[in-house]
Backbone as ProteinMPNN parsed JSONL, in Angstrom:
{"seq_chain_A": "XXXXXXXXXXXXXXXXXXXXXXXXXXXXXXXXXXXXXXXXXXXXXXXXXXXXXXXXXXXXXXXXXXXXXXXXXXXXXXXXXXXXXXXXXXXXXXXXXXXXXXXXXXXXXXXXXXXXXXXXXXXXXXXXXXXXXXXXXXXXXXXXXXXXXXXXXXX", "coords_chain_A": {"N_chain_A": [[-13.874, -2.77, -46.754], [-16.791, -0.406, -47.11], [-16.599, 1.534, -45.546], [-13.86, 3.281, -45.38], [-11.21, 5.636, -45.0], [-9.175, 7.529, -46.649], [-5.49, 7.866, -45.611], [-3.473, 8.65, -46.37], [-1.85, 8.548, -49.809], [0.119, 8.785, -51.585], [2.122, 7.296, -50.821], [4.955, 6.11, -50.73], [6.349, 2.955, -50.537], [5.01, -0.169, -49.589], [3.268, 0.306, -46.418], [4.682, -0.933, -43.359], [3.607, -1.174, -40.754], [1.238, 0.465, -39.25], [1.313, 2.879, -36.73], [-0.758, 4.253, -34.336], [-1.031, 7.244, -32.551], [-2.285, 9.264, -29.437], [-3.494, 12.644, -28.423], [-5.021, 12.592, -25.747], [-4.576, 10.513, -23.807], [-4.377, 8.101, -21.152], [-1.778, 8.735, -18.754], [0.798, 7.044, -17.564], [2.429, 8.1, -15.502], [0.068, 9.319, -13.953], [-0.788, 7.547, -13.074], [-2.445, 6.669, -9.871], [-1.204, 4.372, -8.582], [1.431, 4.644, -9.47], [2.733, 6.175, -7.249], [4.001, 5.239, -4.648], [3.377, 2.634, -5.439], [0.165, 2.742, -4.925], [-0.621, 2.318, -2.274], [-0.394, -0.122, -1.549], [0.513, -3.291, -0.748], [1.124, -5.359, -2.369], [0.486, -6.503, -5.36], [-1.006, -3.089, -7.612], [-3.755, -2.675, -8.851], [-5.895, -1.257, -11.093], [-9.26, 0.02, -10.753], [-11.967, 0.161, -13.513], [-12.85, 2.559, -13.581], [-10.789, 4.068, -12.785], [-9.559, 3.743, -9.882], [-7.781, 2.753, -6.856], [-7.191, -0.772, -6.501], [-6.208, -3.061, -4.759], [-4.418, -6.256, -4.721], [-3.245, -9.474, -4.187], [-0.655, -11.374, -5.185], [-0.222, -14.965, -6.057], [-1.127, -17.759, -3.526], [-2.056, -15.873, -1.813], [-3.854, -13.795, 1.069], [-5.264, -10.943, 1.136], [-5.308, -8.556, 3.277], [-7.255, -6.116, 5.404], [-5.308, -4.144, 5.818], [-4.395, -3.526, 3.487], [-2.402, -5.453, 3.156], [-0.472, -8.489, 2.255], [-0.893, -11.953, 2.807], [0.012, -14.776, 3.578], [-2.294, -17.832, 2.986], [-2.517, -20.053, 5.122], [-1.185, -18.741, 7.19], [0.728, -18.041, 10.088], [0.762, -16.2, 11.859], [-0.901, -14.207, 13.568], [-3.781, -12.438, 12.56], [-4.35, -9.808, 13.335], [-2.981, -8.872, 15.636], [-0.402, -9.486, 14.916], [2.629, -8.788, 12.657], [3.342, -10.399, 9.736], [6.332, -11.183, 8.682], [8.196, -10.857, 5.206], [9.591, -13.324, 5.004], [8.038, -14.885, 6.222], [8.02, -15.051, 8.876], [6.443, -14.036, 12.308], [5.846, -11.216, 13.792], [5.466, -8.755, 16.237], [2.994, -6.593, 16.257], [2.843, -3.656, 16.593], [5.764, -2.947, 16.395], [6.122, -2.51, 13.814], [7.557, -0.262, 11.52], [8.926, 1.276, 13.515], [11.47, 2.815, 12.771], [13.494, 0.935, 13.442], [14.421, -2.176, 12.215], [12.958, -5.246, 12.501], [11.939, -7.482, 11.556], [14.157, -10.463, 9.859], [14.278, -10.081, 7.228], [13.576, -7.156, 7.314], [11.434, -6.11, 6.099], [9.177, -5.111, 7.635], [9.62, -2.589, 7.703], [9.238, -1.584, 5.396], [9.813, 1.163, 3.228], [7.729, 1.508, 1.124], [5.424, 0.21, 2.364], [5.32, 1.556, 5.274], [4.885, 4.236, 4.956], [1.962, 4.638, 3.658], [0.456, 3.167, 5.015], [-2.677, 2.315, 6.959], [-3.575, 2.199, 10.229], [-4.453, -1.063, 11.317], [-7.502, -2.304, 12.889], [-8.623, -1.617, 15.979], [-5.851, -0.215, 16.405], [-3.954, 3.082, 16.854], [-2.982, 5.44, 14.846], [-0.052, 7.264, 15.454], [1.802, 10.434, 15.126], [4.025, 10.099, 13.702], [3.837, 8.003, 12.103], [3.721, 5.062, 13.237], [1.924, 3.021, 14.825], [-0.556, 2.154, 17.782], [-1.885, -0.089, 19.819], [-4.988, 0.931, 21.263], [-5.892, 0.763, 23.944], [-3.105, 1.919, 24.813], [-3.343, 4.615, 24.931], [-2.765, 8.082, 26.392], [-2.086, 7.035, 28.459], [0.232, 7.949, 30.028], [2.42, 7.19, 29.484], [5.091, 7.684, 26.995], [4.338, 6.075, 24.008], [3.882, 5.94, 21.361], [6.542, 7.131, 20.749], [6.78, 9.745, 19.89], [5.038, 10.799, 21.433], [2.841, 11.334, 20.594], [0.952, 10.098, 21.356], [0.186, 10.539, 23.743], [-0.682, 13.077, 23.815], [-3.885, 15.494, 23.572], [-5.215, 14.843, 25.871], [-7.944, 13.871, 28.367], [-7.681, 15.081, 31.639], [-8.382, 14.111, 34.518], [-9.467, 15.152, 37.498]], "CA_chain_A": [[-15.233, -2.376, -46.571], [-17.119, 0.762, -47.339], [-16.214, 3.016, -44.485], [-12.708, 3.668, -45.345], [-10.562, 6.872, -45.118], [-7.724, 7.196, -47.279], [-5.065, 8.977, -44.878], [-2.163, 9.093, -47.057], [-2.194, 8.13, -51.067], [1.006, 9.047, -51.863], [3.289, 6.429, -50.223], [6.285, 5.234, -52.229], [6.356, 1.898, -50.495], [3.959, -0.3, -48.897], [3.653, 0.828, -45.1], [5.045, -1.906, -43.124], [3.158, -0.85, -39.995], [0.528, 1.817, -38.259], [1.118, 3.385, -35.127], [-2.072, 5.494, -33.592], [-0.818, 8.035, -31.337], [-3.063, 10.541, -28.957], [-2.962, 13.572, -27.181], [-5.702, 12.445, -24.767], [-4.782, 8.585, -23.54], [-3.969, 8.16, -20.029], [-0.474, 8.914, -18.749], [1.013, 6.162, -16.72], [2.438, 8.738, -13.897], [-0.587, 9.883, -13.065], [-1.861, 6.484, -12.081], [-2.663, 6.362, -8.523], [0.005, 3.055, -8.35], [2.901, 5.537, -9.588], [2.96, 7.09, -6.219], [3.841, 4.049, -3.704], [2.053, 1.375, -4.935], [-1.075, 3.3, -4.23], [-0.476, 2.018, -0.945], [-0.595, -1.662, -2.067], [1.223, -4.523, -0.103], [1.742, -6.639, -3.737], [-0.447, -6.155, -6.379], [-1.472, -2.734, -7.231], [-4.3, -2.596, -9.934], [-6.84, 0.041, -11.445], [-10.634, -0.261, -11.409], [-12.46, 0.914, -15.233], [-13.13, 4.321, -12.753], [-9.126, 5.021, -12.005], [-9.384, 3.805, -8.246], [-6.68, 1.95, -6.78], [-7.89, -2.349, -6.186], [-4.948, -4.085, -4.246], [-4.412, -7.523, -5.288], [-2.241, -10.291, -4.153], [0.063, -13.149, -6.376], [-0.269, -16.567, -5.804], [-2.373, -18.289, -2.886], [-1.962, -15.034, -0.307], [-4.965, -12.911, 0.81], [-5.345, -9.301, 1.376], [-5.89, -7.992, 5.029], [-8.146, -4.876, 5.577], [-4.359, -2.798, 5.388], [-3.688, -3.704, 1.976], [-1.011, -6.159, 3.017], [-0.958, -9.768, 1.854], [-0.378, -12.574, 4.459], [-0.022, -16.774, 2.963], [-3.256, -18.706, 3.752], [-1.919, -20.468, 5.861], [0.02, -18.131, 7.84], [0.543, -18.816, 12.092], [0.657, -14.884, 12.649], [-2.364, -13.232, 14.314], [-3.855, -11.339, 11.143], [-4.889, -8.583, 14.561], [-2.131, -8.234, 16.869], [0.844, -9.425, 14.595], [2.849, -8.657, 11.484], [3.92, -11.484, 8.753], [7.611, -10.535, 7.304], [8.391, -11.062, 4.1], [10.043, -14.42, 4.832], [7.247, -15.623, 7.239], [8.199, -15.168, 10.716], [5.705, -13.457, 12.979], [6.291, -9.901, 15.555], [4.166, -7.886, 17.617], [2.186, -5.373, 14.855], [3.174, -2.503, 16.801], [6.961, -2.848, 16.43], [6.62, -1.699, 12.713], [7.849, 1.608, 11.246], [9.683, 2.324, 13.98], [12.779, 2.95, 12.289], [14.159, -0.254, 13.668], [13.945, -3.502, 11.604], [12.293, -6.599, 13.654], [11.605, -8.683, 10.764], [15.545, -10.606, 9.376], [14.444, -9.244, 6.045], [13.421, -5.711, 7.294], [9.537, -6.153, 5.174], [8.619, -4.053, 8.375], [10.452, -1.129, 7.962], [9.82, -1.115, 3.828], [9.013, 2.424, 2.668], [6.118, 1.459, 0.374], [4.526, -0.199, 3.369], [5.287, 2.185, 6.239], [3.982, 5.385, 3.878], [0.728, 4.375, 2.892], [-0.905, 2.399, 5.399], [-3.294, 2.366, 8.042], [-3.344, 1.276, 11.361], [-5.416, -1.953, 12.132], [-8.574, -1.872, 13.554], [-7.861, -1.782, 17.459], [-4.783, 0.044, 16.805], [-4.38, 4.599, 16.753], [-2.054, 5.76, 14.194], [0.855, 8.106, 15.364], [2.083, 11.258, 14.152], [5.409, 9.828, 13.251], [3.119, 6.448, 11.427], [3.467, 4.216, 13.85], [0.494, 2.097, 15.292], [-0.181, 1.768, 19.209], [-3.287, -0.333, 20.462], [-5.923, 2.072, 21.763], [-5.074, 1.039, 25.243], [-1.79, 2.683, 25.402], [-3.682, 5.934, 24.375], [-3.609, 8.354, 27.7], [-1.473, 5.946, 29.888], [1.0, 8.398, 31.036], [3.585, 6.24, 29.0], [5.124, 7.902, 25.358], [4.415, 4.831, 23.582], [4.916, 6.425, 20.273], [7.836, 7.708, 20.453], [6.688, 11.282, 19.2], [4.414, 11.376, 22.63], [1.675, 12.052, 19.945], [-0.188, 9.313, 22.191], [-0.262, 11.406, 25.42], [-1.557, 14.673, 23.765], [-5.246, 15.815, 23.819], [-5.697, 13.262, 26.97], [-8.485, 14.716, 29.287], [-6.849, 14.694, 33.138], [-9.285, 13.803, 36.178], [-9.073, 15.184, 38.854]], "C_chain_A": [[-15.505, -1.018, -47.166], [-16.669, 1.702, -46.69], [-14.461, 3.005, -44.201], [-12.046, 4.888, -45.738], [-9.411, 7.035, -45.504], [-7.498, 8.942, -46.487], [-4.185, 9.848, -45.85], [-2.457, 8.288, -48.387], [-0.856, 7.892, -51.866], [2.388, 8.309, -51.36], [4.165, 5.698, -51.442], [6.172, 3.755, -52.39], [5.031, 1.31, -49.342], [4.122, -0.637, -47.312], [3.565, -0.742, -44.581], [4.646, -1.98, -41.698], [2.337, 0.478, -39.509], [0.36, 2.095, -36.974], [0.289, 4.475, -34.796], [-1.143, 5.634, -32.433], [-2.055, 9.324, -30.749], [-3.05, 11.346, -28.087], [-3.741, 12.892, -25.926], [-5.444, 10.888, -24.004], [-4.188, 9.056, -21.792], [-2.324, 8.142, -19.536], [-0.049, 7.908, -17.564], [1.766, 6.924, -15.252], [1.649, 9.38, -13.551], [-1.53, 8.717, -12.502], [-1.791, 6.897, -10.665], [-1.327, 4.855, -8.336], [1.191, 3.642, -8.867], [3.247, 5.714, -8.383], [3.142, 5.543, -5.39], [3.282, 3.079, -3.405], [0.281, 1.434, -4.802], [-1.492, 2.507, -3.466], [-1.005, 0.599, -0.752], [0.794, -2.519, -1.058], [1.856, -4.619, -1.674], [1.572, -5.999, -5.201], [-0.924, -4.378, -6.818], [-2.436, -2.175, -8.655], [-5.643, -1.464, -10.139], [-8.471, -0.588, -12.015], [-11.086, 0.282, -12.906], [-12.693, 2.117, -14.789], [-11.609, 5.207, -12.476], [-8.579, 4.73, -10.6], [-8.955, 2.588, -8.27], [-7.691, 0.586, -6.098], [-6.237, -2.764, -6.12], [-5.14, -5.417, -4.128], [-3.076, -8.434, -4.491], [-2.118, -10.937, -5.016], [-0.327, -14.017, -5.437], [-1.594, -16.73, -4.963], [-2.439, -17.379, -1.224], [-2.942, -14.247, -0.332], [-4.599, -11.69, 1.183], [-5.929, -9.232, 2.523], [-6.165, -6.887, 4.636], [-6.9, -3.655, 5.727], [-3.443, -2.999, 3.947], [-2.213, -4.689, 1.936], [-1.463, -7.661, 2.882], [0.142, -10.881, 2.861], [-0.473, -14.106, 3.443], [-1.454, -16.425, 4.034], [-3.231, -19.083, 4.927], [-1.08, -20.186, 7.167], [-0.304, -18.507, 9.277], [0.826, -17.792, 12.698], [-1.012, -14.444, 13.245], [-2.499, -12.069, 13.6], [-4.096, -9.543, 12.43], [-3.831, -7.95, 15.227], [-0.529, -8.634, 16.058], [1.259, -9.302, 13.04], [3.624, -9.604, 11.043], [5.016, -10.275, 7.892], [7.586, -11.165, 6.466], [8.607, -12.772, 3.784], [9.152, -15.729, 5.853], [7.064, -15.724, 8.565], [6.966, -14.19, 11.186], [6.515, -12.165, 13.806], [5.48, -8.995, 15.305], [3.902, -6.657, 16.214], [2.815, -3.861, 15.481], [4.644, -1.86, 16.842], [7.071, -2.493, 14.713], [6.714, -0.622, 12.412], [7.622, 1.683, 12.271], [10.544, 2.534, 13.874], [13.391, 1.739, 12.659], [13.961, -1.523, 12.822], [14.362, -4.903, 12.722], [12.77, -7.968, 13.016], [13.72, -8.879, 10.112], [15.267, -9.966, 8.014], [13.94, -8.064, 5.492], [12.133, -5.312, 6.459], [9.074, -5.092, 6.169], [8.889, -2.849, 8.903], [10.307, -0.44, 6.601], [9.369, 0.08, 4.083], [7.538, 2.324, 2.258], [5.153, 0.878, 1.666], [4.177, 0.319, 4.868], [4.101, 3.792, 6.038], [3.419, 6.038, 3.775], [0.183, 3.853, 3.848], [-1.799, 2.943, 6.752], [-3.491, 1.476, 9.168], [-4.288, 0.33, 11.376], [-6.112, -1.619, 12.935], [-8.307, -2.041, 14.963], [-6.667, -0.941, 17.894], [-5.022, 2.219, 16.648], [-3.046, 4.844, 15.728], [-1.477, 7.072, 15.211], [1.098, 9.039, 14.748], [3.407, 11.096, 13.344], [5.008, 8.132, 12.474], [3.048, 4.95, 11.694], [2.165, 3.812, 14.68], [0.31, 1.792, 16.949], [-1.799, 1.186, 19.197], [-3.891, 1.056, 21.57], [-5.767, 2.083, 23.185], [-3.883, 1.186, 26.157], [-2.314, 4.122, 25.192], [-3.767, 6.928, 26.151], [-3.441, 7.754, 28.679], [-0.778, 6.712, 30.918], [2.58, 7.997, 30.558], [3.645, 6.852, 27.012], [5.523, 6.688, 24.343], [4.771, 4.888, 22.039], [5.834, 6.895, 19.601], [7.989, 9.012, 20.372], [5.933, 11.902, 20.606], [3.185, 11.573, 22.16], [0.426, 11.073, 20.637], [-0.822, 9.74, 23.476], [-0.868, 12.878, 24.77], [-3.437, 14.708, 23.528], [-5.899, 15.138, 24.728], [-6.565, 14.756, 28.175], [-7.847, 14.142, 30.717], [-8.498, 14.725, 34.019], [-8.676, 14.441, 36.981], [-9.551, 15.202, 39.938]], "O_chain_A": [[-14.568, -0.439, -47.715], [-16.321, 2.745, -47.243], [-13.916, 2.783, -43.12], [-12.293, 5.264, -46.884], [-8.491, 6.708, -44.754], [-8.08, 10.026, -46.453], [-4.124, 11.057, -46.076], [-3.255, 7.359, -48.265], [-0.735, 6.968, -52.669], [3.518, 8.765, -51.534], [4.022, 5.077, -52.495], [6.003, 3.159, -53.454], [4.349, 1.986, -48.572], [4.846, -1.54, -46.894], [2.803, -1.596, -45.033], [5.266, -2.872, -41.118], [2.97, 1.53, -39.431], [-0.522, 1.677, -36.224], [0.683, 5.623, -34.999], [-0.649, 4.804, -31.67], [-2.583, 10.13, -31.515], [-2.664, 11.042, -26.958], [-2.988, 12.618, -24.991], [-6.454, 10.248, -23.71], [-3.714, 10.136, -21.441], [-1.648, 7.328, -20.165], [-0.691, 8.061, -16.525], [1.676, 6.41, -14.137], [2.005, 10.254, -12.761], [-2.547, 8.785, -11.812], [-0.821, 7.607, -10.401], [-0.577, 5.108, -7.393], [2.174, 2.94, -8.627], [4.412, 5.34, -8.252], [2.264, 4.714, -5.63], [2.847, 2.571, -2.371], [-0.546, 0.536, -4.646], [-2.549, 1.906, -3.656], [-1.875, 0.261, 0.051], [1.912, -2.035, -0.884], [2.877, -4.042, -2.048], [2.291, -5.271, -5.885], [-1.583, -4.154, -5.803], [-1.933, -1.367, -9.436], [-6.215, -0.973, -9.165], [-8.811, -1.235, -13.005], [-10.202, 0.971, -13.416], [-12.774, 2.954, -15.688], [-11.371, 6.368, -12.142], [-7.542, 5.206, -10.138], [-9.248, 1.644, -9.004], [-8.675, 0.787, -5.385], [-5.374, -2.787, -6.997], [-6.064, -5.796, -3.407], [-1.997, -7.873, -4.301], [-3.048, -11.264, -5.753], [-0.684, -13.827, -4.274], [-2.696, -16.256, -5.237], [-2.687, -17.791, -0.091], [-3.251, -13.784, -1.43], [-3.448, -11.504, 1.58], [-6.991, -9.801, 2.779], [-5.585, -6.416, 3.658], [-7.219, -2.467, 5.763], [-2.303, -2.713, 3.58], [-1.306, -4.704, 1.104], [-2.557, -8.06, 3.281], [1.261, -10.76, 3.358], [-1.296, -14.122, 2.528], [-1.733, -15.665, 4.961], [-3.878, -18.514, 5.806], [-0.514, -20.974, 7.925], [-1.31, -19.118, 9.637], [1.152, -17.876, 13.882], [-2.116, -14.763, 12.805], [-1.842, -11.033, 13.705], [-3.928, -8.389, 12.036], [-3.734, -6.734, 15.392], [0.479, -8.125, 16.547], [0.44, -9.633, 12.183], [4.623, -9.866, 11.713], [4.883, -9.311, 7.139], [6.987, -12.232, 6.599], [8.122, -13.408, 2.849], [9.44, -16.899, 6.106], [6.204, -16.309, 9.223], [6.503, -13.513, 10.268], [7.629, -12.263, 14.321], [4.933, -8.589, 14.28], [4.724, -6.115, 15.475], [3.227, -3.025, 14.677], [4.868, -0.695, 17.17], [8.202, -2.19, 14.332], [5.986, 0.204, 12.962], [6.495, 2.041, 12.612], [11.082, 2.598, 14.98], [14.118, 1.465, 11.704], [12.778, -1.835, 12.962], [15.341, -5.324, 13.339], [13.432, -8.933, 13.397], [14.464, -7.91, 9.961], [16.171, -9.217, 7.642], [13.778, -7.71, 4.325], [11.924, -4.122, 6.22], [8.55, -4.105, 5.652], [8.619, -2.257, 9.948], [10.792, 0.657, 6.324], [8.593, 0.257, 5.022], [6.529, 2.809, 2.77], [4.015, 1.345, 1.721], [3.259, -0.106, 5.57], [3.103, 4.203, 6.63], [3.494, 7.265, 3.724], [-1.029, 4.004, 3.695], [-1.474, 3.933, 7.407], [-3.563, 0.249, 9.097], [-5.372, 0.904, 11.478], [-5.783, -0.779, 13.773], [-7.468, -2.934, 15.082], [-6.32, -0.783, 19.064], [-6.138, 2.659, 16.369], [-2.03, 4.242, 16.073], [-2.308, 7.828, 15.714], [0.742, 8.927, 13.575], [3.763, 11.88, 12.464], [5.864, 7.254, 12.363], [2.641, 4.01, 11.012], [1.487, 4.738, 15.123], [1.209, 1.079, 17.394], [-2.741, 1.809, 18.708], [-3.304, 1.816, 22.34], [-5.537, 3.146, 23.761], [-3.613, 0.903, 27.324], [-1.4, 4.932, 25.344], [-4.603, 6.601, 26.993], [-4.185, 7.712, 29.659], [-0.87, 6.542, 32.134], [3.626, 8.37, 31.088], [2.828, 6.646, 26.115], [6.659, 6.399, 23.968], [5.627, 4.19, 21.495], [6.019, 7.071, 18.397], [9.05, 9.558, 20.673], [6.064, 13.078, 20.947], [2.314, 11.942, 22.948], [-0.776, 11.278, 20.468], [-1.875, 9.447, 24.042], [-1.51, 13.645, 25.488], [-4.027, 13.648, 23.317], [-7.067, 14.797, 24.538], [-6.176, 15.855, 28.57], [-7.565, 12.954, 30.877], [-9.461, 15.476, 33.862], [-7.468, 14.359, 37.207], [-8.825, 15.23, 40.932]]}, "name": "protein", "num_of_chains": 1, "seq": "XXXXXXXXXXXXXXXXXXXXXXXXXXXXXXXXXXXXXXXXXXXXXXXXXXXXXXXXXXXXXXXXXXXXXXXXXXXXXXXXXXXXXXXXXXXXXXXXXXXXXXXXXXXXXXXXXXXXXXXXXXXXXXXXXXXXXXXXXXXXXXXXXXXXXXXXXXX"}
């Protein structure tokens, strides 16, 4: 065509490829999904803005903590957590250093981390999850006690 820019003229042989390089392109560790997934269950993909969109594979959906559960599943998307291999246990037995699940999904790093507690539930200062009515029992249900502090007393 017309609008061509001769870079180079002087080539011996004829270039057998062009690679464009630039200072300005996006650097893949500063995605948001470098850092843990950006706090992704599965999937963890980038809107045209930079902001993290968590995705599941296959035929599994996404729950409101970025974790992906089968269709199908026979856990209680509310009160229980789906391991890795399918079994069901009590939502509040994850990240606590102990593994529940036989293939330990509820102890991973990337998923302890990053997430947030379920609706119903109070996050911990140590990132564990207690339903709201252990909050103020009298009982250190999180382990850290961080559930009994700022509790107004009656008297």
């Amino acid at each position: 065509g017309g609008d061509t820019k001769i870079l180079r003229s002087d080539i011996p042989h004829q270039p057998m490829g062009i690679i464009a390089v630039a200072n300005d392109t996006n650097s893949c560790e500063l995605s948001p999904c470098a850092l843990l997934n950006g706090g992704c269950h599965d999937l963890c993909l980038l809107t045209p803005n930079g902001r993290v969109n968590c995705s599941c594979r296959g035929d599994r959906i996404l729950l409101e903590d970025n974790r992906c559960v089968t269709k199908n599943s026979s856990c209680n998307i509310y009160s229980e957590f789906e391991c890795g291999n399918g079994e069901c246990i009590d939502y509040q037995l994850t990240c606590d250093g102990i593994p529940h699940c036989k293939d330990k999904s509820d102890e991973k790093l990337l998923y302890c981390e990053n997430r947030s507690c379920r609706r119903g539930f109070k996050p911990c200062y140590n990132r564990r999850c207690i339903p709201h009515g252990k909050l103020c029992d009298g009982e250190n249900d999180c382990g850290d006690n961080s559930d009994e502090l700022d509790c107004k007393v009656s008297t």
